[in-house]
Tab-separated table of C-alpha atoms in Angstrom:
chain	number	residue	atom	x	y	z
A	153	MET	CA	57.852	-9.033	-23.394
A	154	VAL	CA	60.918	-10.834	-21.660
A	155	LYS	CA	60.952	-14.326	-22.743
A	156	ASN	CA	61.531	-17.292	-20.348
A	157	ILE	CA	60.022	-16.080	-17.485
A	158	LYS	CA	59.273	-18.514	-15.133
A	159	ILE	CA	56.165	-18.101	-12.464
A	160	ALA	CA	54.965	-19.792	-9.220
A	161	VAL	CA	51.271	-19.699	-9.167
A	162	PHE	CA	49.292	-20.341	-5.922
A	163	GLY	CA	45.075	-20.643	-6.025
A	164	ALA	CA	45.311	-21.490	-9.844
A	165	THR	CA	42.447	-23.969	-9.693
A	166	GLY	CA	40.036	-21.170	-8.314
A	167	ASN	CA	38.021	-18.533	-10.815
A	168	LEU	CA	40.727	-15.621	-10.589
A	169	GLY	CA	43.702	-18.376	-10.805
A	170	ASN	CA	41.888	-20.162	-13.864
A	171	HIS	CA	41.844	-16.413	-15.921
A	172	PHE	CA	45.646	-15.975	-14.775
A	173	VAL	CA	46.914	-19.185	-16.220
A	174	ARG	CA	45.237	-19.226	-19.003
A	175	GLN	CA	46.027	-15.444	-20.065
A	176	SER	CA	50.019	-16.194	-18.906
A	177	LEU	CA	50.088	-19.530	-20.978
A	178	ASP	CA	48.456	-17.128	-24.192
A	179	LYS	CA	51.703	-15.085	-23.082
A	180	ASP	CA	54.052	-17.919	-23.456
A	181	TYR	CA	55.405	-17.618	-19.701
A	182	GLY	CA	56.239	-20.864	-17.994
A	183	LEU	CA	54.316	-21.908	-15.202
A	184	ARG	CA	54.887	-23.957	-12.021
A	185	VAL	CA	51.591	-24.431	-9.920
A	186	LEU	CA	50.847	-25.731	-6.594
A	187	VAL	CA	47.389	-27.446	-6.534
A	188	ARG	CA	45.388	-29.617	-3.780
A	189	ASN	CA	43.946	-31.592	-6.373
A	190	GLU	CA	45.823	-32.204	-9.823
A	191	SER	CA	42.630	-33.431	-11.359
A	192	LYS	CA	40.403	-30.052	-10.837
A	193	PHE	CA	43.598	-28.202	-12.810
A	194	ILE	CA	42.317	-27.819	-16.343
A	195	HIS	CA	45.819	-26.598	-17.641
A	196	ARG	CA	47.706	-29.387	-16.554
A	197	GLU	CA	48.313	-31.002	-20.141
A	198	LYS	CA	50.175	-27.966	-21.413
A	199	HIS	CA	53.891	-28.029	-22.263
A	200	ASN	CA	55.217	-25.180	-20.656
A	201	VAL	CA	53.275	-25.254	-17.090
A	202	ASP	CA	54.586	-27.775	-14.081
A	203	VAL	CA	52.447	-28.989	-11.675
A	204	VAL	CA	52.846	-29.679	-7.988
A	205	VAL	CA	50.262	-31.630	-5.776
A	206	GLY	CA	50.801	-30.127	-2.044
A	207	ASP	CA	49.434	-27.387	0.302
A	208	ALA	CA	50.654	-23.673	0.984
A	209	THR	CA	50.183	-23.442	4.473
A	210	LYS	CA	53.093	-26.528	4.244
A	211	PHE	CA	56.810	-24.693	4.318
A	212	GLU	CA	58.051	-27.556	2.205
A	213	ASP	CA	55.349	-27.431	-0.431
A	214	VAL	CA	55.921	-23.994	-1.070
A	215	VAL	CA	59.865	-24.427	-1.547
A	216	LYS	CA	59.103	-26.928	-4.022
A	217	VAL	CA	57.156	-24.405	-6.172
A	218	VAL	CA	58.901	-21.091	-5.364
A	219	LYS	CA	62.569	-22.519	-5.982
A	220	GLY	CA	64.246	-21.130	-8.965
A	221	VAL	CA	61.197	-18.985	-10.448
A	222	ASP	CA	61.296	-15.737	-11.304
A	223	VAL	CA	58.190	-14.168	-9.954
A	224	VAL	CA	55.404	-15.445	-7.549
A	225	VAL	CA	51.800	-14.813	-8.581
A	226	SER	CA	49.291	-15.564	-5.534
A	227	CYS	CA	45.532	-16.195	-6.291
A	228	LEU	CA	44.789	-17.546	-3.008
A	229	GLY	CA	41.674	-16.841	-0.667
A	230	ASN	CA	39.903	-18.416	2.469
A	231	VAL	CA	37.149	-20.900	1.501
A	232	LYS	CA	34.401	-22.213	3.097
A	233	LYS	CA	33.750	-25.883	3.958
A	234	ASP	CA	30.771	-27.275	5.570
A	235	GLY	CA	29.956	-23.950	6.898
A	236	VAL	CA	33.167	-23.489	8.457
A	237	SER	CA	36.017	-20.917	6.819
A	238	ILE	CA	39.254	-22.795	6.122
A	239	LEU	CA	42.054	-20.104	6.996
A	240	ILE	CA	44.951	-20.123	5.066
A	241	MET	CA	45.516	-16.442	3.951
A	242	GLU	CA	48.586	-15.380	6.699
A	243	LYS	CA	50.143	-18.729	6.762
A	244	SER	CA	50.212	-19.451	3.031
A	245	HIS	CA	51.572	-15.771	2.694
A	246	SER	CA	54.124	-16.026	5.241
A	247	ASN	CA	55.642	-19.502	3.664
A	248	ILE	CA	55.851	-17.486	0.214
A	249	LEU	CA	57.667	-14.786	1.348
A	250	ASP	CA	59.845	-16.881	3.496
A	251	VAL	CA	61.027	-19.107	1.193
A	252	ALA	CA	61.104	-16.529	-1.611
A	253	ALA	CA	63.471	-14.345	1.328
A	254	GLU	CA	65.569	-17.631	1.041
A	255	GLN	CA	66.488	-17.939	-2.683
A	256	GLU	CA	69.717	-16.332	-4.074
A	257	ASN	CA	67.851	-14.761	-7.132
A	258	ILE	CA	64.517	-13.458	-4.987
A	259	PRO	CA	61.766	-13.448	-7.256
A	260	ARG	CA	59.031	-10.705	-7.041
A	261	CYS	CA	55.982	-11.761	-5.544
A	262	VAL	CA	52.378	-10.349	-6.441
A	263	PHE	CA	49.312	-10.890	-3.525
A	264	ILE	CA	45.978	-10.685	-4.301
A	265	SER	CA	44.407	-9.454	-0.728
A	266	SER	CA	40.758	-7.587	0.319
A	267	VAL	CA	39.823	-4.078	0.098
A	268	GLY	CA	39.051	-3.360	3.498
A	269	CYS	CA	42.424	-4.738	4.666
A	270	GLY	CA	44.986	-2.327	5.785
A	271	GLY	CA	42.496	0.577	6.929
A	272	THR	CA	41.200	1.433	3.181
A	273	SER	CA	37.548	0.952	3.946
A	274	TRP	CA	36.055	0.702	7.175
A	275	LEU	CA	32.955	0.279	5.620
A	276	ILE	CA	33.936	-2.819	3.269
A	277	LYS	CA	35.512	-4.122	6.117
A	278	THR	CA	32.431	-4.305	8.116
A	279	MET	CA	30.395	-5.634	4.869
A	280	ILE	CA	33.037	-8.400	4.404
A	281	ILE	CA	33.097	-9.315	7.871
A	282	MET	CA	29.031	-9.728	8.138
A	283	ILE	CA	29.087	-11.863	4.494
A	284	GLY	CA	32.408	-14.101	5.640
A	285	GLY	CA	32.837	-13.663	9.109
A	286	LYS	CA	35.159	-11.889	11.265
A	287	SER	CA	37.839	-14.837	11.806
A	288	SER	CA	38.378	-15.058	7.662
A	289	PHE	CA	38.749	-11.339	7.479
A	290	ASN	CA	41.257	-10.949	10.406
A	291	ASP	CA	43.214	-13.750	8.606
A	292	TYR	CA	42.918	-11.567	5.259
A	293	GLU	CA	44.108	-8.684	7.617
A	294	ALA	CA	47.214	-10.399	9.202
A	295	ALA	CA	48.122	-11.860	5.870
A	296	ASP	CA	47.642	-8.341	4.337
A	297	LYS	CA	50.151	-6.871	7.158
A	298	ARG	CA	52.439	-9.262	6.571
A	299	ILE	CA	52.910	-8.399	2.910
A	300	ARG	CA	52.836	-4.764	3.456
A	301	GLU	CA	55.886	-4.930	6.020
A	302	GLU	CA	57.950	-7.314	4.201
A	303	SER	CA	61.394	-5.705	3.600
A	304	THR	CA	63.499	-8.050	1.784
A	305	VAL	CA	61.376	-9.609	-1.117
A	306	PRO	CA	60.157	-7.050	-3.831
A	307	ARG	CA	56.140	-7.139	-3.690
A	308	LEU	CA	52.954	-6.081	-5.127
A	309	LEU	CA	49.822	-6.020	-3.004
A	310	VAL	CA	46.796	-5.922	-4.973
A	311	ARG	CA	43.135	-5.465	-3.616
A	312	PRO	CA	40.250	-5.801	-6.010
A	313	TYR	CA	36.975	-4.462	-5.411
A	314	ALA	CA	33.858	-6.550	-5.847
A	315	LEU	CA	34.678	-9.017	-7.561
A	316	THR	CA	32.269	-10.440	-10.351
A	317	ASP	CA	32.226	-13.579	-13.330
A	318	LYS	CA	31.494	-10.868	-16.096
A	319	GLN	CA	33.156	-11.462	-19.259
A	320	GLY	CA	36.469	-8.868	-19.283
A	321	THR	CA	36.982	-5.966	-21.058
A	322	GLY	CA	40.657	-6.262	-20.510
A	323	GLU	CA	40.475	-2.657	-18.728
A	324	TYR	CA	41.019	-1.779	-15.075
A	325	LYS	CA	41.383	1.124	-13.083
A	326	VAL	CA	44.180	1.377	-10.189
A	327	ILE	CA	43.861	3.418	-7.012
A	328	GLU	CA	46.422	4.236	-5.069
A	329	LYS	CA	44.583	6.205	-2.252
A	330	GLN	CA	44.417	4.265	0.755
A	331	SER	CA	41.732	5.914	2.561
A	332	ALA	CA	38.062	4.785	1.782
A	333	THR	CA	37.233	4.983	-1.719
A	334	PHE	CA	34.314	3.350	-3.797
A	335	ALA	CA	35.117	1.994	-7.429
A	336	LYS	CA	33.329	-0.083	-9.984
A	337	SER	CA	33.116	-3.579	-9.379
A	338	VAL	CA	35.562	-5.782	-11.519
A	339	SER	CA	35.554	-8.878	-13.288
A	340	ARG	CA	38.311	-11.997	-12.023
A	341	SER	CA	39.260	-11.820	-16.125
A	342	ASP	CA	40.543	-8.166	-15.754
A	343	VAL	CA	42.117	-8.509	-12.535
A	344	ALA	CA	43.775	-11.308	-14.305
A	345	THR	CA	44.847	-9.138	-17.226
A	346	PHE	CA	46.346	-6.705	-14.747
A	347	LEU	CA	47.954	-9.654	-12.758
A	348	VAL	CA	49.739	-10.666	-16.190
A	349	ASN	CA	50.753	-6.832	-17.000
A	350	ALA	CA	52.093	-6.909	-13.532
A	351	ILE	CA	54.703	-9.496	-14.386
A	352	GLU	CA	57.011	-6.930	-16.412
A	353	ASP	CA	55.253	-3.532	-15.023
A	354	LYS	CA	56.901	-2.883	-11.561
A	355	THR	CA	55.475	0.747	-11.376
A	356	TRP	CA	53.410	-0.016	-7.785
A	357	ASP	CA	55.704	-2.395	-6.509
A	358	GLY	CA	56.711	-1.854	-2.964
A	359	THR	CA	53.593	0.324	-2.062
A	360	PRO	CA	51.406	0.163	0.848
A	361	GLY	CA	48.909	-1.420	-1.824
A	362	ILE	CA	46.778	-0.521	-4.654
A	363	GLN	CA	42.790	-0.768	-5.251
A	364	LEU	CA	41.708	-2.507	-8.247
A	365	GLY	CA	38.144	-1.670	-10.095
A	366	GLY	CA	36.567	-1.949	-13.044
A	367	LYS	CA	36.314	1.144	-16.072
């Protein structure tokens, strides 16, 4: 493992983000996280974590987190508040990529997206729209497209299948095929394991995106 890697983390207070932070700290990586509410971030007292309070849809807040890091990991996702989808994906990920591109040493960026985006599965796309709404999916799709088309920033796009909160096994299946493919559901813990491994493994960087399933 390469020592002294500094990682910017977005979505650190979510279920997936929490798993990623915990596993990254186990690897002794240094983290700088952006959170809206510091009290919700349970790892804030760790010695190798810097906490920035802000909003990923605000360019100036993203600058504070991304400046000077080696890798950026986004576990962001749209959420619902009072039954209304809060759309943050396209704006946040455009900010991350734009800020990363401005750095003297451009950081690698790793993004979580959704199966169904990028033409990966029309069936799953239909199901997600039925569950989460068309506006939310379109926001994921726009973010996914923005990431795929990025040419300056080294990036990895990850689309997990059917996330669960089951106990992790430490195993997962990487699927590079872009057309409709079904896979086993995958735990958030195992997706986090993939993301931690991807900090130094650049195998899938620059691809149109990989799908991630359980084993």
